[in-house]
Structures are given as C-alpha cells and as structure tokens.
Amino acid sequence: MEIPAPYRFIKKKSCLSPVFRLDSSLIRSDIVYCLFESNNAGVMATPFKLSQDNIELQFATNHLGHFLLTNLLLETMKKTACESNKEGRIVNLSSKGHQYAYREGIRFDKINDESGYNSMYAYGQSKLSNILHANELARRLKEEGVEITANSVHPGAIVTNLLRHHSFLNVLANTLGKYVLKNVPQGAATQCYVALHPQVKGVSGEYFVDSNKAKANSHAQDAELAKKLWDFSLSMTNQN
C-alpha cells in the first residue's frame, strides 16, 4: 500500500542515524499539515557505541534525532498554527532518569569519550537533554509569539524491552513488572494528556509526571545550560 506523502520518511546515510529524516520535498507547507509532534523513540543504558554519524548512541537517538526532526517540522508547524488559528504542541518524552546524568549535566567536550562512559549516566544525560530542549524551544517560541507549546514528560516505569541490554533486569521487569509497573496504555497517558487535553492549552516549558506538572532537577531548570545545548545540537546536526 502506498504510504501517504505526509507520513513518508526517507532513510539517508548522510543524515543523523538511526533517525529518519523527512525528505525536503515532503515538508512543504502545502503537503504537510502538522499541529502535533511527539518525540518518543529511544534506547536505554546501552553499551558504548557510536551511531553511524559517529555520535554516542544514546545521545544521538534520544536527543539529537528528536532535535533534528523538530527543526525540520517547525516552520510547517508555525505556518499551520497561524493559518488554522489552532495551537500546536510538541512533546518530548523524557524520564525521571534525567536526575542520574553525569555530575556536570551534559558532557559537551566528552560526548564520545568511551573511557569515561557510564551507560546509566549517559542515559540520564540524554533524558536531561530532552527537558532542556523542550524548555529552550518553549522560550524561543514564546519570544516569537508563536502559538506552539513545548513540554516534556516522564511516562513512568513501563513494561517494555527498554532494558534489553541488561538481561537480568529485563527478565525481572517482564516477569514481575506486570504486577507493579505500568502497561503501555498507562505509560502513554501523560504524553497524550499533554498533547491533547484542553486543560494544557497555553502551558509551555513544563515537565509533567502522571499528568501533573512536576519539578525537574536543577540542571533541567538551568536556562544557560539549555541555550548551550541548543547551540551544541545545531552544530552536531550541521544546522549552523
């Protein structure tokens, strides 16, 4: 079956891998009608590995791919929001794991440093980046006067294969997890709430847990760190 043009993605070796890049011909305002974007794909606590673009895998997959996709869609979202007079919403799927990033938050000078790599800290770094990205994007959109919000959410602990690189924990989660962890629909609830619920209209630059505003850690609230990450991400995705 032919995939409708607005939903077709083109895999390119020259693009940030393993992320799909929208073909430029498909993001013209007369083709894509876009009011909602959810940045959801991710990996967790992987052994050290570089992506096809030679960037540490968790940072590339969990943050840079979403950052790039958002920027590719943003002008279309702005145009759609303006022409439809409806609010656009961008939601980044973060995690409480952002609290367990490296001590300095983002290791800008050591993103690809294998010698100092810690799989859980690197995961925390990528999830911290999701919050900082949403916060800085929210600030920029508000400054422009654009009717698009940007928020981040923690979905909760869910029974998935996210821990597949840690066999014991993965088995434990999949056997006992069904009794104490959220199932997939429950895990998606906060993301859907922030993306769709009327009560969240106009709310931007916030972090949500269990469909309520929550307080992220001090690094996640650091506006200067968010700006530095934005510029760093632009350079890493060749958008300078």
Short mmCIF file of C-alpha atoms in Angstrom, two decimals:
data_model
loop_
_atom_site.label_atom_id
_atom_site.label_comp_id
_atom_site.label_asym_id
_atom_site.label_seq_id
_atom_site.Cartn_x
_atom_site.Cartn_y
_atom_site.Cartn_z
CA MET A 1 0.00 0.00 0.00
CA GLU A 2 1.30 3.44 -0.89
CA ILE A 3 2.15 5.48 2.19
CA PRO A 4 0.57 8.98 2.07
CA ALA A 5 3.15 11.66 1.35
CA PRO A 6 2.92 13.44 4.74
CA TYR A 7 3.95 10.26 6.53
CA ARG A 8 6.74 9.04 4.25
CA PHE A 9 10.24 9.16 5.65
CA ILE A 10 13.46 8.75 3.74
CA LYS A 11 16.40 6.92 5.35
CA LYS A 12 19.64 8.59 4.31
CA LYS A 13 23.14 7.53 5.22
CA SER A 14 24.22 11.17 5.17
CA CYS A 15 21.64 12.02 7.82
CA LEU A 16 21.76 11.54 11.57
CA SER A 17 21.47 7.79 12.07
CA PRO A 18 19.49 5.85 13.32
CA VAL A 19 16.96 8.65 12.94
CA PHE A 20 14.75 9.02 9.86
CA ARG A 21 14.94 12.31 8.02
CA LEU A 22 11.99 13.91 6.34
CA ASP A 23 12.67 14.40 2.65
CA SER A 24 12.73 18.16 1.99
CA SER A 25 10.10 17.81 -0.72
CA LEU A 26 7.66 16.44 1.84
CA ILE A 27 7.83 19.26 4.36
CA ARG A 28 6.46 21.98 2.10
CA SER A 29 3.56 23.77 3.76
CA ASP A 30 1.15 22.66 1.01
CA ILE A 31 1.83 18.99 1.71
CA VAL A 32 2.24 18.53 5.46
CA TYR A 33 -0.47 19.65 7.88
CA CYS A 34 1.20 19.41 11.24
CA LEU A 35 -0.03 20.58 14.65
CA PHE A 36 1.36 17.90 16.93
CA GLU A 37 4.76 16.32 17.26
CA SER A 38 5.73 13.69 19.82
CA ASN A 39 9.41 12.84 20.24
CA ASN A 40 9.22 9.33 21.61
CA ALA A 41 11.85 6.97 20.15
CA GLY A 42 14.63 5.92 22.50
CA VAL A 43 17.18 3.44 23.81
CA MET A 44 18.32 2.89 27.38
CA ALA A 45 21.63 2.13 29.07
CA THR A 46 23.29 0.64 26.01
CA PRO A 47 26.93 -0.47 25.93
CA PHE A 48 29.18 2.23 24.49
CA LYS A 49 28.60 2.54 20.77
CA LEU A 50 28.81 5.27 18.15
CA SER A 51 25.96 5.90 15.76
CA GLN A 52 26.52 5.84 12.01
CA ASP A 53 27.32 9.54 12.32
CA ASN A 54 29.98 8.86 14.96
CA ILE A 55 27.98 10.22 17.89
CA GLU A 56 27.43 8.32 21.15
CA LEU A 57 24.34 6.23 20.51
CA GLN A 58 22.08 7.28 23.39
CA PHE A 59 22.71 10.99 22.88
CA ALA A 60 22.19 10.61 19.11
CA THR A 61 19.00 8.54 19.37
CA ASN A 62 17.31 10.03 22.43
CA HIS A 63 18.12 13.68 21.85
CA LEU A 64 19.76 14.71 18.57
CA GLY A 65 17.32 12.79 16.38
CA HIS A 66 14.36 14.48 18.06
CA PHE A 67 16.08 17.86 17.92
CA LEU A 68 16.67 17.49 14.18
CA LEU A 69 13.15 16.24 13.42
CA THR A 70 11.61 19.10 15.41
CA ASN A 71 13.63 21.66 13.49
CA LEU A 72 12.67 20.07 10.16
CA LEU A 73 8.97 20.31 11.03
CA LEU A 74 8.98 23.59 12.93
CA GLU A 75 8.38 26.05 10.10
CA THR A 76 5.47 23.92 8.85
CA MET A 77 4.03 23.79 12.36
CA LYS A 78 4.30 27.57 12.69
CA LYS A 79 2.53 28.10 9.38
CA THR A 80 -0.19 25.58 10.22
CA ALA A 81 -0.80 27.07 13.67
CA CYS A 82 -1.08 30.54 12.17
CA GLU A 83 -3.35 29.59 9.29
CA SER A 84 -5.62 27.31 11.32
CA ASN A 85 -5.67 29.53 14.41
CA LYS A 86 -5.09 26.39 16.46
CA GLU A 87 -2.40 25.66 19.00
CA GLY A 88 0.45 23.35 18.01
CA ARG A 89 2.05 21.14 20.63
CA ILE A 90 5.47 19.49 20.84
CA VAL A 91 6.04 16.83 23.50
CA ASN A 92 9.43 15.36 24.41
CA LEU A 93 9.41 12.02 26.17
CA SER A 94 11.95 12.37 28.96
CA SER A 95 12.32 10.36 32.16
CA LYS A 96 12.97 10.69 35.86
CA GLY A 97 16.26 9.18 34.76
CA HIS A 98 17.33 12.75 33.92
CA GLN A 99 18.25 13.00 37.61
CA TYR A 100 21.04 10.46 37.08
CA ALA A 101 23.01 12.27 34.39
CA TYR A 102 26.71 12.96 34.77
CA ARG A 103 27.56 15.38 37.58
CA GLU A 104 28.07 18.29 35.18
CA GLY A 105 24.78 17.53 33.41
CA ILE A 106 25.86 17.48 29.76
CA ARG A 107 29.41 16.45 28.92
CA PHE A 108 29.80 18.69 25.89
CA ASP A 109 33.52 18.02 25.49
CA LYS A 110 33.23 14.29 26.23
CA ILE A 111 30.12 13.17 24.35
CA ASN A 112 32.12 10.46 22.59
CA ASP A 113 34.54 9.67 25.41
CA GLU A 114 34.48 5.90 25.80
CA SER A 115 36.93 5.86 28.72
CA GLY A 116 34.59 7.84 30.99
CA TYR A 117 31.37 6.30 29.67
CA ASN A 118 28.71 5.06 32.08
CA SER A 119 25.61 3.60 30.41
CA MET A 120 23.13 4.87 33.03
CA TYR A 121 24.71 8.32 33.32
CA ALA A 122 24.71 8.59 29.52
CA TYR A 123 21.01 7.67 29.50
CA GLY A 124 20.37 10.32 32.16
CA GLN A 125 22.29 12.85 30.06
CA SER A 126 20.10 12.13 27.04
CA LYS A 127 16.89 12.41 29.09
CA LEU A 128 18.10 15.65 30.67
CA SER A 129 18.66 16.89 27.13
CA ASN A 130 15.01 16.19 26.29
CA ILE A 131 13.86 18.54 29.06
CA LEU A 132 16.40 21.25 28.26
CA HIS A 133 15.45 21.06 24.57
CA ALA A 134 11.74 21.49 25.34
CA ASN A 135 12.44 24.38 27.72
CA GLU A 136 14.64 26.29 25.29
CA LEU A 137 12.24 25.64 22.43
CA ALA A 138 9.35 26.91 24.58
CA ARG A 139 11.31 30.08 25.34
CA ARG A 140 12.08 30.72 21.68
CA LEU A 141 8.51 30.10 20.54
CA LYS A 142 7.15 32.43 23.22
CA GLU A 143 9.67 35.08 22.21
CA GLU A 144 8.46 34.79 18.61
CA GLY A 145 4.82 34.97 19.70
CA VAL A 146 4.06 31.64 18.01
CA GLU A 147 1.07 29.62 19.23
CA ILE A 148 3.01 26.38 19.72
CA THR A 149 3.85 24.87 23.10
CA ALA A 150 6.76 22.60 24.01
CA ASN A 151 6.79 20.39 27.10
CA SER A 152 8.49 17.27 28.40
CA VAL A 153 7.03 14.28 30.22
CA HIS A 154 8.05 11.29 32.32
CA PRO A 155 5.86 8.32 31.29
CA GLY A 156 6.55 6.23 34.38
CA ALA A 157 8.10 2.78 34.67
CA ILE A 158 6.56 0.64 31.92
CA VAL A 159 6.81 -3.00 30.91
CA THR A 160 8.78 -2.78 27.64
CA ASN A 161 12.04 -4.20 26.29
CA LEU A 162 13.92 -0.97 27.04
CA LEU A 163 16.21 -2.85 29.45
CA ARG A 164 17.15 -5.48 26.87
CA HIS A 165 20.85 -4.64 27.24
CA HIS A 166 20.66 -5.69 30.91
CA SER A 167 19.39 -9.25 30.76
CA PHE A 168 18.69 -9.83 34.47
CA LEU A 169 16.77 -6.58 34.90
CA ASN A 170 14.94 -7.17 31.63
CA VAL A 171 13.76 -10.62 32.74
CA LEU A 172 12.77 -9.25 36.14
CA ALA A 173 10.81 -6.39 34.59
CA ASN A 174 8.98 -8.64 32.16
CA THR A 175 8.07 -11.31 34.72
CA LEU A 176 7.25 -9.29 37.85
CA GLY A 177 6.78 -5.94 36.18
CA LYS A 178 3.19 -6.60 35.13
CA TYR A 179 2.22 -6.53 38.80
CA VAL A 180 3.93 -3.27 39.74
CA LEU A 181 4.77 -1.36 36.54
CA LYS A 182 2.54 0.49 34.11
CA ASN A 183 1.33 -1.16 30.94
CA VAL A 184 1.84 0.61 27.61
CA PRO A 185 -1.55 2.46 27.53
CA GLN A 186 -0.97 3.69 31.09
CA GLY A 187 2.53 4.76 30.15
CA ALA A 188 1.20 6.73 27.18
CA ALA A 189 -1.43 8.54 29.26
CA THR A 190 0.67 11.54 30.32
CA GLN A 191 2.04 12.04 26.83
CA CYS A 192 -1.49 12.00 25.37
CA TYR A 193 -2.74 14.34 28.10
CA VAL A 194 -0.06 16.94 27.41
CA ALA A 195 -0.54 16.60 23.66
CA LEU A 196 -4.31 16.75 23.53
CA HIS A 197 -6.09 17.87 26.70
CA PRO A 198 -7.76 21.32 26.71
CA GLN A 199 -6.53 21.97 30.26
CA VAL A 200 -2.95 22.14 28.98
CA LYS A 201 -3.74 24.87 26.43
CA GLY A 202 -1.11 27.58 26.57
CA VAL A 203 1.10 25.66 29.01
CA SER A 204 4.70 25.55 27.79
CA GLY A 205 8.16 24.84 29.13
CA GLU A 206 6.87 22.47 31.81
CA TYR A 207 7.75 18.95 32.94
CA PHE A 208 4.87 16.52 33.60
CA VAL A 209 4.62 13.33 35.65
CA ASP A 210 1.35 11.35 35.91
CA SER A 211 -0.50 14.10 34.01
CA ASN A 212 0.53 16.77 36.52
CA LYS A 213 3.20 19.43 36.47
CA ALA A 214 6.29 18.30 38.34
CA LYS A 215 9.66 19.76 39.27
CA ALA A 216 12.70 18.52 37.38
CA ASN A 217 16.15 18.75 38.92
CA SER A 218 18.33 21.86 38.99
CA HIS A 219 20.24 21.02 35.79
CA ALA A 220 16.92 20.70 33.92
CA GLN A 221 15.94 24.20 35.07
CA ASP A 222 19.23 25.81 34.01
CA ALA A 223 18.37 28.24 31.21
CA GLU A 224 22.02 28.83 30.28
CA LEU A 225 22.64 25.09 30.02
CA ALA A 226 19.58 24.81 27.77
CA LYS A 227 20.91 27.54 25.46
CA LYS A 228 24.35 25.92 25.34
CA LEU A 229 22.78 22.54 24.50
CA TRP A 230 20.73 24.16 21.71
CA ASP A 231 23.83 25.63 20.05
CA PHE A 232 25.76 22.40 20.55
CA SER A 233 22.92 20.38 18.99
CA LEU A 234 22.80 22.70 15.99
CA SER A 235 26.48 22.11 15.38
CA MET A 236 26.18 18.35 15.86
CA THR A 237 23.36 18.16 13.29
CA ASN A 238 25.09 20.52 10.82
CA GLN A 239 22.40 23.20 11.06
CA ASN A 240 24.65 26.16 11.86
#
